[in-house]
PDB file of C-alpha atoms in Angstrom:
ATOM      1  CA  UNK A   1      70.635  23.088-164.359  1.00  0.00           C
ATOM      2  CA  UNK A   2      68.501  26.116-163.639  1.00  0.00           C
ATOM      3  CA  UNK A   3      67.705  26.624-159.958  1.00  0.00           C
ATOM      4  CA  UNK A   4      65.677  29.152-158.022  1.00  0.00           C
ATOM      5  CA  UNK A   5      64.879  29.827-154.423  1.00  0.00           C
ATOM      6  CA  UNK A   6      64.133  32.299-151.686  1.00  0.00           C
ATOM      7  CA  UNK A   7      64.623  33.115-148.031  1.00  0.00           C
ATOM      8  CA  UNK A   8      62.211  31.909-145.353  1.00  0.00           C
ATOM      9  CA  UNK A   9      60.003  35.036-145.422  1.00  0.00           C
ATOM     10  CA  UNK A  10      60.115  35.345-149.239  1.00  0.00           C
ATOM     11  CA  UNK A  11      61.585  38.866-149.318  1.00  0.00           C
ATOM     12  CA  UNK A  12      64.671  37.683-151.224  1.00  0.00           C
ATOM     13  CA  UNK A  13      64.298  35.495-154.307  1.00  0.00           C
ATOM     14  CA  UNK A  14      66.910  34.474-156.869  1.00  0.00           C
ATOM     15  CA  UNK A  15      67.671  32.256-159.843  1.00  0.00           C
ATOM     16  CA  UNK A  16      70.931  30.838-161.186  1.00  0.00           C
ATOM     17  CA  UNK A  17      72.532  28.178-163.356  1.00  0.00           C
ATOM     18  CA  UNK A  18      74.535  25.416-161.717  1.00  0.00           C
ATOM     19  CA  UNK A  19      76.116  22.042-162.280  1.00  0.00           C
ATOM     20  CA  UNK A  20      74.453  19.526-159.901  1.00  0.00           C
ATOM     21  CA  UNK A  21      77.878  17.955-159.300  1.00  0.00           C
ATOM     22  CA  UNK A  22      78.957  21.211-157.608  1.00  0.00           C
ATOM     23  CA  UNK A  23      76.854  20.612-154.483  1.00  0.00           C
ATOM     24  CA  UNK A  24      79.052  20.223-151.428  1.00  0.00           C
ATOM     25  CA  UNK A  25      79.212  20.129-147.657  1.00  0.00           C
ATOM     26  CA  UNK A  26      81.565  22.438-145.779  1.00  0.00           C
ATOM     27  CA  UNK A  27      82.676  21.459-142.281  1.00  0.00           C
ATOM     28  CA  UNK A  28      84.840  24.540-141.581  1.00  0.00           C
ATOM     29  CA  UNK A  29      84.324  26.185-138.220  1.00  0.00           C
ATOM     30  CA  UNK A  30      83.167  29.429-139.889  1.00  0.00           C
ATOM     31  CA  UNK A  31      80.361  27.560-141.682  1.00  0.00           C
ATOM     32  CA  UNK A  32      79.438  25.788-138.450  1.00  0.00           C
ATOM     33  CA  UNK A  33      79.134  29.115-136.636  1.00  0.00           C
ATOM     34  CA  UNK A  34      77.466  31.066-139.470  1.00  0.00           C
ATOM     35  CA  UNK A  35      74.911  28.313-140.124  1.00  0.00           C
ATOM     36  CA  UNK A  36      74.299  27.482-136.472  1.00  0.00           C
ATOM     37  CA  UNK A  37      74.750  23.826-137.396  1.00  0.00           C
ATOM     38  CA  UNK A  38      77.370  21.091-137.699  1.00  0.00           C
ATOM     39  CA  UNK A  39      78.076  21.925-141.357  1.00  0.00           C
ATOM     40  CA  UNK A  40      76.730  23.924-144.292  1.00  0.00           C
ATOM     41  CA  UNK A  41      75.505  22.581-147.654  1.00  0.00           C
ATOM     42  CA  UNK A  42      76.027  24.749-150.739  1.00  0.00           C
ATOM     43  CA  UNK A  43      75.745  24.671-154.516  1.00  0.00           C
ATOM     44  CA  UNK A  44      78.172  26.666-156.646  1.00  0.00           C
ATOM     45  CA  UNK A  45      76.658  28.677-159.491  1.00  0.00           C
ATOM     46  CA  UNK A  46      78.063  29.095-162.962  1.00  0.00           C
ATOM     47  CA  UNK A  47      80.066  32.318-163.030  1.00  0.00           C
ATOM     48  CA  UNK A  48      77.885  35.358-163.614  1.00  0.00           C
ATOM     49  CA  UNK A  49      74.594  33.392-163.650  1.00  0.00           C
ATOM     50  CA  UNK A  50      73.223  34.400-160.237  1.00  0.00           C
ATOM     51  CA  UNK A  51      70.393  36.920-160.433  1.00  0.00           C
ATOM     52  CA  UNK A  52      68.342  38.469-157.644  1.00  0.00           C
ATOM     53  CA  UNK A  53      64.634  38.496-158.507  1.00  0.00           C
ATOM     54  CA  UNK A  54      63.491  40.428-155.444  1.00  0.00           C
ATOM     55  CA  UNK A  55      64.878  42.012-152.308  1.00  0.00           C
ATOM     56  CA  UNK A  56      68.313  43.186-151.273  1.00  0.00           C
ATOM     57  CA  UNK A  57      70.306  40.970-148.967  1.00  0.00           C
ATOM     58  CA  UNK A  58      72.342  42.347-146.135  1.00  0.00           C
ATOM     59  CA  UNK A  59      76.071  41.673-146.583  1.00  0.00           C
ATOM     60  CA  UNK A  60      78.552  40.679-143.901  1.00  0.00           C
ATOM     61  CA  UNK A  61      82.194  40.411-145.019  1.00  0.00           C
ATOM     62  CA  UNK A  62      84.260  37.801-143.221  1.00  0.00           C
ATOM     63  CA  UNK A  63      87.916  37.047-143.739  1.00  0.00           C
ATOM     64  CA  UNK A  64      88.641  33.473-144.794  1.00  0.00           C
ATOM     65  CA  UNK A  65      91.571  31.486-143.405  1.00  0.00           C
ATOM     66  CA  UNK A  66      93.363  32.323-146.683  1.00  0.00           C
ATOM     67  CA  UNK A  67      93.002  36.037-145.896  1.00  0.00           C
ATOM     68  CA  UNK A  68      90.515  36.613-148.720  1.00  0.00           C
ATOM     69  CA  UNK A  69      87.399  38.637-147.889  1.00  0.00           C
ATOM     70  CA  UNK A  70      84.125  36.767-148.517  1.00  0.00           C
ATOM     71  CA  UNK A  71      80.676  38.321-148.709  1.00  0.00           C
ATOM     72  CA  UNK A  72      78.044  36.498-146.682  1.00  0.00           C
ATOM     73  CA  UNK A  73      74.548  37.497-147.835  1.00  0.00           C
ATOM     74  CA  UNK A  74      71.438  37.022-145.734  1.00  0.00           C
ATOM     75  CA  UNK A  75      67.872  38.299-145.552  1.00  0.00           C
ATOM     76  CA  UNK A  76      67.642  41.409-143.360  1.00  0.00           C
ATOM     77  CA  UNK A  77      64.049  40.456-142.409  1.00  0.00           C
ATOM     78  CA  UNK A  78      64.217  36.775-141.445  1.00  0.00           C
ATOM     79  CA  UNK A  79      67.985  36.207-141.240  1.00  0.00           C
ATOM     80  CA  UNK A  80      68.098  33.328-143.731  1.00  0.00           C
ATOM     81  CA  UNK A  81      71.628  32.879-145.138  1.00  0.00           C
ATOM     82  CA  UNK A  82      71.383  33.083-148.958  1.00  0.00           C
ATOM     83  CA  UNK A  83      74.906  32.893-150.445  1.00  0.00           C
ATOM     84  CA  UNK A  84      78.577  33.718-150.162  1.00  0.00           C
ATOM     85  CA  UNK A  85      80.815  35.129-152.887  1.00  0.00           C
ATOM     86  CA  UNK A  86      83.977  37.109-153.468  1.00  0.00           C
ATOM     87  CA  UNK A  87      84.208  40.868-152.955  1.00  0.00           C
ATOM     88  CA  UNK A  88      84.259  43.133-156.023  1.00  0.00           C
ATOM     89  CA  UNK A  89      82.320  43.775-159.206  1.00  0.00           C
ATOM     90  CA  UNK A  90      83.787  41.100-161.519  1.00  0.00           C
ATOM     91  CA  UNK A  91      81.536  38.178-162.601  1.00  0.00           C
ATOM     92  CA  UNK A  92      81.355  35.805-159.655  1.00  0.00           C
ATOM     93  CA  UNK A  93      80.608  32.313-158.563  1.00  0.00           C
ATOM     94  CA  UNK A  94      77.978  32.355-155.816  1.00  0.00           C
ATOM     95  CA  UNK A  95      77.814  29.580-153.238  1.00  0.00           C
ATOM     96  CA  UNK A  96      74.082  29.351-152.594  1.00  0.00           C
ATOM     97  CA  UNK A  97      72.887  27.858-149.333  1.00  0.00           C
ATOM     98  CA  UNK A  98      71.249  24.623-150.414  1.00  0.00           C
ATOM     99  CA  UNK A  99      68.380  24.928-147.933  1.00  0.00           C
ATOM    100  CA  UNK A 100      67.098  27.967-149.857  1.00  0.00           C
ATOM    101  CA  UNK A 101      67.050  26.207-153.254  1.00  0.00           C
ATOM    102  CA  UNK A 102      63.626  24.986-154.383  1.00  0.00           C
ATOM    103  CA  UNK A 103      65.239  22.006-156.181  1.00  0.00           C
ATOM    104  CA  UNK A 104      67.343  20.982-153.128  1.00  0.00           C
ATOM    105  CA  UNK A 105      66.083  17.374-153.164  1.00  0.00           C
ATOM    106  CA  UNK A 106      67.760  16.918-156.549  1.00  0.00           C
ATOM    107  CA  UNK A 107      71.142  18.263-155.420  1.00  0.00           C
ATOM    108  CA  UNK A 108      72.989  15.632-153.428  1.00  0.00           C
ATOM    109  CA  UNK A 109      76.378  16.872-152.213  1.00  0.00           C
ATOM    110  CA  UNK A 110      79.287  15.267-154.058  1.00  0.00           C
ATOM    111  CA  UNK A 111      82.173  16.629-151.977  1.00  0.00           C
ATOM    112  CA  UNK A 112      82.928  17.385-148.334  1.00  0.00           C
ATOM    113  CA  UNK A 113      85.502  20.073-147.593  1.00  0.00           C
ATOM    114  CA  UNK A 114      87.284  21.055-144.373  1.00  0.00           C
ATOM    115  CA  UNK A 115      86.670  17.515-143.133  1.00  0.00           C
ATOM    116  CA  UNK A 116      89.297  18.014-140.402  1.00  0.00           C
ATOM    117  CA  UNK A 117      86.686  20.158-138.609  1.00  0.00           C
ATOM    118  CA  UNK A 118      83.786  17.711-139.054  1.00  0.00           C
ATOM    119  CA  UNK A 119      81.877  16.722-135.924  1.00  0.00           C
ATOM    120  CA  UNK A 120      82.961  13.200-134.948  1.00  0.00           C
ATOM    121  CA  UNK A 121      79.355  12.055-134.436  1.00  0.00           C
ATOM    122  CA  UNK A 122      78.166  12.750-138.003  1.00  0.00           C
ATOM    123  CA  UNK A 123      78.888   9.197-139.151  1.00  0.00           C
ATOM    124  CA  UNK A 124      76.516   7.873-136.497  1.00  0.00           C
ATOM    125  CA  UNK A 125      73.389   9.821-137.538  1.00  0.00           C
ATOM    126  CA  UNK A 126      71.705   6.661-138.838  1.00  0.00           C
ATOM    127  CA  UNK A 127      71.818   5.172-135.340  1.00  0.00           C
ATOM    128  CA  UNK A 128      69.963   8.095-133.753  1.00  0.00           C
ATOM    129  CA  UNK A 129      66.235   7.711-133.188  1.00  0.00           C
ATOM    130  CA  UNK A 130      64.258   9.446-135.951  1.00  0.00           C
ATOM    131  CA  UNK A 131      60.851  11.043-135.337  1.00  0.00           C
ATOM    132  CA  UNK A 132      58.823  12.137-138.409  1.00  0.00           C
ATOM    133  CA  UNK A 133      57.350  15.267-136.787  1.00  0.00           C
ATOM    134  CA  UNK A 134      57.944  17.199-133.608  1.00  0.00           C
TER     135      UNK A 134
END
């Protein structure tokens, strides 16, 4: 599936190829902190298919629990997280932040990882009062 998207301010835009079954939720504490939320939703791209259409993201390199360095890319203007990927010049798989993908409604996560770090209240979201607008 071809996907495209952009950051909140529109300075960074991209396109990529992905398998819709590769959408996932990550509950690791790094994703909680870096997203400012209880978890992060991502879609993995096909290796080498990610292409920036405009802008240059700012890169922050974090060290994963495995010890591997991971690039975290975000918009230097609005701060929107765009993707993470490995360090180096080889063809890569990019883990695009699902909230930036224009087709996000079509990409239901199929897997949850780092579930040991999941917030215990997530299973009770349906019981919380829902308001359509602020």
